[in-house]
Tab-separated table of C-alpha atoms in Angstrom:
chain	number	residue	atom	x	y	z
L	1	UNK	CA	-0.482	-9.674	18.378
L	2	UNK	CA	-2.926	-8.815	20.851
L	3	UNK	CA	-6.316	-7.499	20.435
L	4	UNK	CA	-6.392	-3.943	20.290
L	5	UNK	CA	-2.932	-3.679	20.708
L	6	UNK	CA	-2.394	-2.210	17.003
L	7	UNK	CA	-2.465	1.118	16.178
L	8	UNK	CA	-2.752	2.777	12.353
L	9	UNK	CA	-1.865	6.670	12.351
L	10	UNK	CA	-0.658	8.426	9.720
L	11	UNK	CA	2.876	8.251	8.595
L	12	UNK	CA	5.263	11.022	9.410
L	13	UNK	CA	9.093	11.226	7.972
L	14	UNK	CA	9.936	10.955	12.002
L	15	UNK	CA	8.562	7.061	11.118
L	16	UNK	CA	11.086	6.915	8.094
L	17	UNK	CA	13.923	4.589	9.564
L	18	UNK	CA	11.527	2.014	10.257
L	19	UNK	CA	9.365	2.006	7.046
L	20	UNK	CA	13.005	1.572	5.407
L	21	UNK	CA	14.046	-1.504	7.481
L	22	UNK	CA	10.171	-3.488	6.420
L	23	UNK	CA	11.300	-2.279	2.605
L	24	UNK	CA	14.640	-3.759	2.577
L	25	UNK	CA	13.010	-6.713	3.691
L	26	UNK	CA	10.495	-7.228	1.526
L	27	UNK	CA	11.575	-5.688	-1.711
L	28	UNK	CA	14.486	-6.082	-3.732
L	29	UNK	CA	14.050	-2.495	-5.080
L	30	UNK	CA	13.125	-0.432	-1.804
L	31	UNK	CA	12.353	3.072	-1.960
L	32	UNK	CA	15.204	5.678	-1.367
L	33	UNK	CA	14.815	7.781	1.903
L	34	UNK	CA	14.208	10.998	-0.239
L	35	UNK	CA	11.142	9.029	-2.172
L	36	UNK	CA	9.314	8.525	1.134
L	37	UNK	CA	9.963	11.974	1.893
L	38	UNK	CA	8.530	12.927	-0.936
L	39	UNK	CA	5.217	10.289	-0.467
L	40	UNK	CA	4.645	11.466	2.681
L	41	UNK	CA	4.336	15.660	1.181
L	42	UNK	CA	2.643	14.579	-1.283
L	43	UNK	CA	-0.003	12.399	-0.069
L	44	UNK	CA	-0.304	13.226	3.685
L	45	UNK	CA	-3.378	11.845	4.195
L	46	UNK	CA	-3.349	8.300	2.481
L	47	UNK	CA	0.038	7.396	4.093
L	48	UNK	CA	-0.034	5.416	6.655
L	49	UNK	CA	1.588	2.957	9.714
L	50	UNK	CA	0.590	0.128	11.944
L	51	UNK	CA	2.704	0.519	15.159
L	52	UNK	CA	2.275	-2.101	18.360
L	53	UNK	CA	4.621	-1.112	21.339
L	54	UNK	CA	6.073	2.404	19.472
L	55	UNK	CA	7.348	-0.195	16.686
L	56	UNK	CA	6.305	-0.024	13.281
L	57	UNK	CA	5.204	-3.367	12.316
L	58	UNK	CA	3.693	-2.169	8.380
L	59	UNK	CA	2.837	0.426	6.575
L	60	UNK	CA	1.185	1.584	3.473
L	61	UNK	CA	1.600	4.354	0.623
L	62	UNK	CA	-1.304	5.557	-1.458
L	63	UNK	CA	-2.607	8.467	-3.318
L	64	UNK	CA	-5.414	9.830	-5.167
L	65	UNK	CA	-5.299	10.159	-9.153
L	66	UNK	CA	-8.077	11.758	-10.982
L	67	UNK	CA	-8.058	10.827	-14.979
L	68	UNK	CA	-10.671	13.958	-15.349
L	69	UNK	CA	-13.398	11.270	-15.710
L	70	UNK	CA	-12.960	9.566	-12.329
L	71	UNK	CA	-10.657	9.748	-8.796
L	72	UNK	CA	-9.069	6.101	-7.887
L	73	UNK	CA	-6.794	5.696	-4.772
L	74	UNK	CA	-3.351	3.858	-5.947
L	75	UNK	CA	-1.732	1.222	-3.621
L	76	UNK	CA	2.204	2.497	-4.217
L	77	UNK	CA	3.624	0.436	-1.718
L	78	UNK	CA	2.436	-2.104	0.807
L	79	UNK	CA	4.397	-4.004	3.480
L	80	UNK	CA	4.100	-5.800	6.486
L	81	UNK	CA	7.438	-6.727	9.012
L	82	UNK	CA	8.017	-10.320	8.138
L	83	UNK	CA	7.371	-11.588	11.447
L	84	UNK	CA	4.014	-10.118	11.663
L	85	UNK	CA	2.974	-10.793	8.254
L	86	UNK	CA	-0.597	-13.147	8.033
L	87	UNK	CA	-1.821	-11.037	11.500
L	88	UNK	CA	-4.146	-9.162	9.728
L	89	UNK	CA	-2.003	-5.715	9.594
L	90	UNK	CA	-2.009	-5.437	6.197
L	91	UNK	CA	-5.956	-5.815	6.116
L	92	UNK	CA	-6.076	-3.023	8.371
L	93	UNK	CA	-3.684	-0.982	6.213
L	94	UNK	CA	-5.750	-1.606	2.988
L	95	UNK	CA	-9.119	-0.950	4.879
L	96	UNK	CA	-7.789	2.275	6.341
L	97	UNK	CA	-6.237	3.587	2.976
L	98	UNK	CA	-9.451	2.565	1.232
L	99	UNK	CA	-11.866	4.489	4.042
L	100	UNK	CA	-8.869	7.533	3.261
L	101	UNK	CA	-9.308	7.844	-0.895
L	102	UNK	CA	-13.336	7.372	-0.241
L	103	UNK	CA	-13.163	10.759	1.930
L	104	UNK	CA	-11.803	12.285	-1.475
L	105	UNK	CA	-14.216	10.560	-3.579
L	106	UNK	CA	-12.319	8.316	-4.632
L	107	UNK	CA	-14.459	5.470	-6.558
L	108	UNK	CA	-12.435	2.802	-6.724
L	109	UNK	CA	-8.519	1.787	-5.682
L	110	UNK	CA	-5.764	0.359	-8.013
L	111	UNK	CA	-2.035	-1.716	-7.291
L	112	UNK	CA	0.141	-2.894	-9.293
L	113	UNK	CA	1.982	-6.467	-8.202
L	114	UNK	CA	5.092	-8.664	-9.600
L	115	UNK	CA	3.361	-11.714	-11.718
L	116	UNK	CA	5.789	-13.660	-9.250
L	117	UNK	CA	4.131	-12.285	-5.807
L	118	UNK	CA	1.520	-15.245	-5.656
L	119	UNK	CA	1.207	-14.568	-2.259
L	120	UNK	CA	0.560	-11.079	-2.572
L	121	UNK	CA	-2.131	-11.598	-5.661
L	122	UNK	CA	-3.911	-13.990	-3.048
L	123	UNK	CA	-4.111	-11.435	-0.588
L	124	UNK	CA	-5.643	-8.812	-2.836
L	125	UNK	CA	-7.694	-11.057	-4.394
L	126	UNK	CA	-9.483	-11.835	-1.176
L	127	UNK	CA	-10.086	-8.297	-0.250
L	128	UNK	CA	-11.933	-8.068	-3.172
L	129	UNK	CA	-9.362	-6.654	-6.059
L	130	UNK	CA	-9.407	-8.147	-9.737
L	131	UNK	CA	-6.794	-8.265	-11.973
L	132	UNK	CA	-7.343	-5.723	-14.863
L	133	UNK	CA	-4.332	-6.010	-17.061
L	134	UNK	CA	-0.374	-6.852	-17.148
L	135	UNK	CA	2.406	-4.395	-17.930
L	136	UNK	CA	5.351	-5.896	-19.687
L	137	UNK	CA	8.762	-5.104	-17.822
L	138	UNK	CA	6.818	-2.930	-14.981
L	139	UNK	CA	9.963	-3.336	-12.414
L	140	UNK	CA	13.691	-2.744	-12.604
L	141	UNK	CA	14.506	-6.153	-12.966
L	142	UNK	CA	12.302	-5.832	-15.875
L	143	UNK	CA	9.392	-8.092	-14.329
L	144	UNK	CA	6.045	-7.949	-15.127
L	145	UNK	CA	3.129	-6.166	-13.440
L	146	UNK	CA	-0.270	-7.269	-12.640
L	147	UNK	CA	-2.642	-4.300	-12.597
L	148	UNK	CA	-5.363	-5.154	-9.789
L	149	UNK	CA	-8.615	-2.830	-9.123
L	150	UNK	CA	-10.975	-2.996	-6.715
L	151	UNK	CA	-14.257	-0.776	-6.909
L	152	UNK	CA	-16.582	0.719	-4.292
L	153	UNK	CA	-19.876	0.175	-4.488
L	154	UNK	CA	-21.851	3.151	-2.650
């Protein structure tokens, strides 16, 4: 991918289609149209796209939570088109939807991750997110989830 050549907007349901086809590709339990719908209401400004050329080549899902003690962003769903994965998009996705919960005061930003996704636990790991904890039978399938935090330091 070229330099400067990658744009990150945010995500509209117009950009639906094409956030489908990088979910059926890297998920074997994608998101139903109707559940990005509803992600992109409900958290219009943490949802978000890297496009090159008018294609989407990643994109990323996140809201804010506040407990009442604190307000964390929360990674729902991350993915980058397999041909374009290890290009740095999904950096740029993470970066962007980190600078996005900060705006809301967000203090730190939370994922969860299959215990199988090596890959994925590598990535996270070296943009700075710890794992916390593990959730027994997280996913359909009944896998495990690794809980991973990462917190800002202001």
């Amino acid at each position: 991918m070229q330099e400067g050549s990658l744009r990150i907007r945010k995500m509209t349901p117009v950009d639906i289609m094409g956030v489908q086809w990088i979910e059926r590709s890297s998920f074997p339990d994608p998101w139903a149209r109707e559940t990005l719908e509803e992600a992109i209401a409900t958290f219009a400004d943490t949802v978000f796209i890297a496009e090159s050329l008018g294609t989407i080549k990643g994109y990323i899902i996140c809201g804010v939570e506040n407990t009442g003690e604190e307000r964390y962003g929360h990674i729902c769903s991350l993915a980058v088109a397999p041909d374009k994965r290890n290009s740095g998009i999904g950096t740029a996705l993470v970066k962007r939807a980190e600078q996005a919960v900060m705006v809301q005061k967000a203090t730190a930003m939370q994922l969860e991750v299959r215990v199988s996704n090596t890959g994925a636990i590598q990535f996270y790991t070296k943009l700075g997110y710890e794992p916390v904890f593990q959730i027994c039978g997280y996913y359909a399938d009944t896998e495990d989830a690794i809980v991973m935090m990462r917190w800002f330091r202001f």
